[in-house]
Amino acid sequence: MVCALLLCTLSLTILPVASASLEDAGTVQTLQNRVVSWFTLDDSRVGVLFPDGNFEVDDFSSGYHSMNFEITGMAGTNVAKADPSNSLVAIGTNEGIVVINLATMSVIENTSTEFPVTSLAWDIDGDIWIGMTGGSRNALEYRAGAETGQSTQSHSIGITDITVLSDGRIATSGNDEIIIIDDLSGNPVTTLTDHNDRVLKIATDSSGRLLSSSADGVLIRHSPSDSWSTEI
């Protein structure tokens, strides 16, 4: 069931007004380039991916980023995600997949793909699922730099994002306005059709619910444990 939004006109004269004051929230720091991925690690460091092939891990303190280490020289970079143990980072590039070991601060895998990798996710077994701008329009599983042969169901138009649910199921979103849920073997579980525009991003919250946003600005929260009930 999708909740409907009701727009009401209220008179401002009946609304209580609370007094408040603005305070300095800290230092604003400008990074060197547009950021395409940004995430925090368990040790409070921050991973930052730029579109020009540069990735850096920063210490973050008192509002300032200070570089811990960087990896440069990759092909155009599109997405980066840390694995569940926060020991590895997978990066989708215009040429394939790069995996970085955070302990050794080095590249340990560099895998070529047929098309640019624009979405990816780590599953509960430590394998990487990738989505590309061309080809089969679904997510493909990679392990130790090689394709395993496992894949999700295909979208009718391009795949836009991938995330993994807490029980290991794989969710993919697409320009066809739907979200497909598959098990780890690529078998279909369900298809969510609550959006009316391209589904651009999906993620899970701390309660294991699936969040999805579409091009028309709609954010929906789906509850896997409650027959995929939804809230807008």
PDB file of N, CA, C and O in Angstrom, residues 5 195-198 200 212-220 232:
ATOM      1  N   LEU A   5       0.270  11.534  -0.315  1.00  0.00           N
ATOM      2  CA  LEU A   5       0.599  12.810   0.320  1.00  0.00           C
ATOM      3  C   LEU A   5      -0.569  13.759   0.159  1.00  0.00           C
ATOM      4  O   LEU A   5      -1.081  13.958  -0.942  1.00  0.00           O
ATOM      5  N   HIS A 195       7.233   2.984  -8.232  1.00  0.00           N
ATOM      6  CA  HIS A 195       7.679   4.260  -8.804  1.00  0.00           C
ATOM      7  C   HIS A 195       7.020   4.517 -10.159  1.00  0.00           C
ATOM      8  O   HIS A 195       6.658   3.583 -10.880  1.00  0.00           O
ATOM      9  N   ASN A 196       6.916   5.803 -10.490  1.00  0.00           N
ATOM     10  CA  ASN A 196       6.357   6.217 -11.779  1.00  0.00           C
ATOM     11  C   ASN A 196       7.384   6.938 -12.639  1.00  0.00           C
ATOM     12  O   ASN A 196       7.024   7.635 -13.603  1.00  0.00           O
ATOM     13  N   ASP A 197       8.648   6.797 -12.289  1.00  0.00           N
ATOM     14  CA  ASP A 197       9.725   7.399 -13.070  1.00  0.00           C
ATOM     15  C   ASP A 197      10.976   6.543 -12.859  1.00  0.00           C
ATOM     16  O   ASP A 197      10.973   5.599 -12.061  1.00  0.00           O
ATOM     17  N   ARG A 198      12.032   6.869 -13.555  1.00  0.00           N
ATOM     18  CA  ARG A 198      13.275   6.096 -13.471  1.00  0.00           C
ATOM     19  C   ARG A 198      13.754   5.991 -12.018  1.00  0.00           C
ATOM     20  O   ARG A 198      13.857   7.007 -11.336  1.00  0.00           O
ATOM     21  N   LEU A 200      16.593   5.799  -9.603  1.00  0.00           N
ATOM     22  CA  LEU A 200      17.993   6.176  -9.762  1.00  0.00           C
ATOM     23  C   LEU A 200      18.901   5.572  -8.696  1.00  0.00           C
ATOM     24  O   LEU A 200      20.031   5.180  -8.986  1.00  0.00           O
ATOM     25  N   SER A 212      14.406   3.701  -1.889  1.00  0.00           N
ATOM     26  CA  SER A 212      14.588   3.922  -3.325  1.00  0.00           C
ATOM     27  C   SER A 212      14.138   5.334  -3.681  1.00  0.00           C
ATOM     28  O   SER A 212      13.166   5.854  -3.130  1.00  0.00           O
ATOM     29  N   SER A 213      14.864   5.943  -4.614  1.00  0.00           N
ATOM     30  CA  SER A 213      14.501   7.290  -5.071  1.00  0.00           C
ATOM     31  C   SER A 213      14.443   7.297  -6.589  1.00  0.00           C
ATOM     32  O   SER A 213      15.210   6.590  -7.262  1.00  0.00           O
ATOM     33  N   SER A 214      13.529   8.091  -7.115  1.00  0.00           N
ATOM     34  CA  SER A 214      13.323   8.129  -8.560  1.00  0.00           C
ATOM     35  C   SER A 214      13.537   9.531  -9.105  1.00  0.00           C
ATOM     36  O   SER A 214      13.656  10.506  -8.359  1.00  0.00           O
ATOM     37  N   ALA A 215      13.556   9.629 -10.423  1.00  0.00           N
ATOM     38  CA  ALA A 215      13.885  10.892 -11.089  1.00  0.00           C
ATOM     39  C   ALA A 215      12.861  11.978 -10.839  1.00  0.00           C
ATOM     40  O   ALA A 215      13.164  13.162 -11.010  1.00  0.00           O
ATOM     41  N   ASP A 216      11.646  11.612 -10.440  1.00  0.00           N
ATOM     42  CA  ASP A 216      10.628  12.617 -10.159  1.00  0.00           C
ATOM     43  C   ASP A 216      10.666  13.095  -8.707  1.00  0.00           C
ATOM     44  O   ASP A 216       9.753  13.783  -8.250  1.00  0.00           O
ATOM     45  N   GLY A 217      11.717  12.733  -7.959  1.00  0.00           N
ATOM     46  CA  GLY A 217      11.901  13.229  -6.599  1.00  0.00           C
ATOM     47  C   GLY A 217      11.177  12.441  -5.532  1.00  0.00           C
ATOM     48  O   GLY A 217      11.099  12.881  -4.386  1.00  0.00           O
ATOM     49  N   VAL A 218      10.648  11.260  -5.862  1.00  0.00           N
ATOM     50  CA  VAL A 218       9.912  10.444  -4.893  1.00  0.00           C
ATOM     51  C   VAL A 218      10.864   9.483  -4.181  1.00  0.00           C
ATOM     52  O   VAL A 218      11.650   8.779  -4.824  1.00  0.00           O
ATOM     53  N   LEU A 219      10.796   9.455  -2.846  1.00  0.00           N
ATOM     54  CA  LEU A 219      11.557   8.512  -2.027  1.00  0.00           C
ATOM     55  C   LEU A 219      10.576   7.532  -1.392  1.00  0.00           C
ATOM     56  O   LEU A 219       9.591   7.943  -0.775  1.00  0.00           O
ATOM     57  N   ILE A 220      10.831   6.245  -1.552  1.00  0.00           N
ATOM     58  CA  ILE A 220       9.946   5.217  -1.009  1.00  0.00           C
ATOM     59  C   ILE A 220      10.753   4.295  -0.095  1.00  0.00           C
ATOM     60  O   ILE A 220      11.889   3.920  -0.414  1.00  0.00           O
ATOM     61  N   ILE A 232       5.796   6.422   1.446  1.00  0.00           N
ATOM     62  CA  ILE A 232       6.379   7.508   0.645  1.00  0.00           C
ATOM     63  C   ILE A 232       6.790   8.636   1.574  1.00  0.00           C
ATOM     64  O   ILE A 232       5.999   9.039   2.422  1.00  0.00           O
TER      65      ILE A 232
END
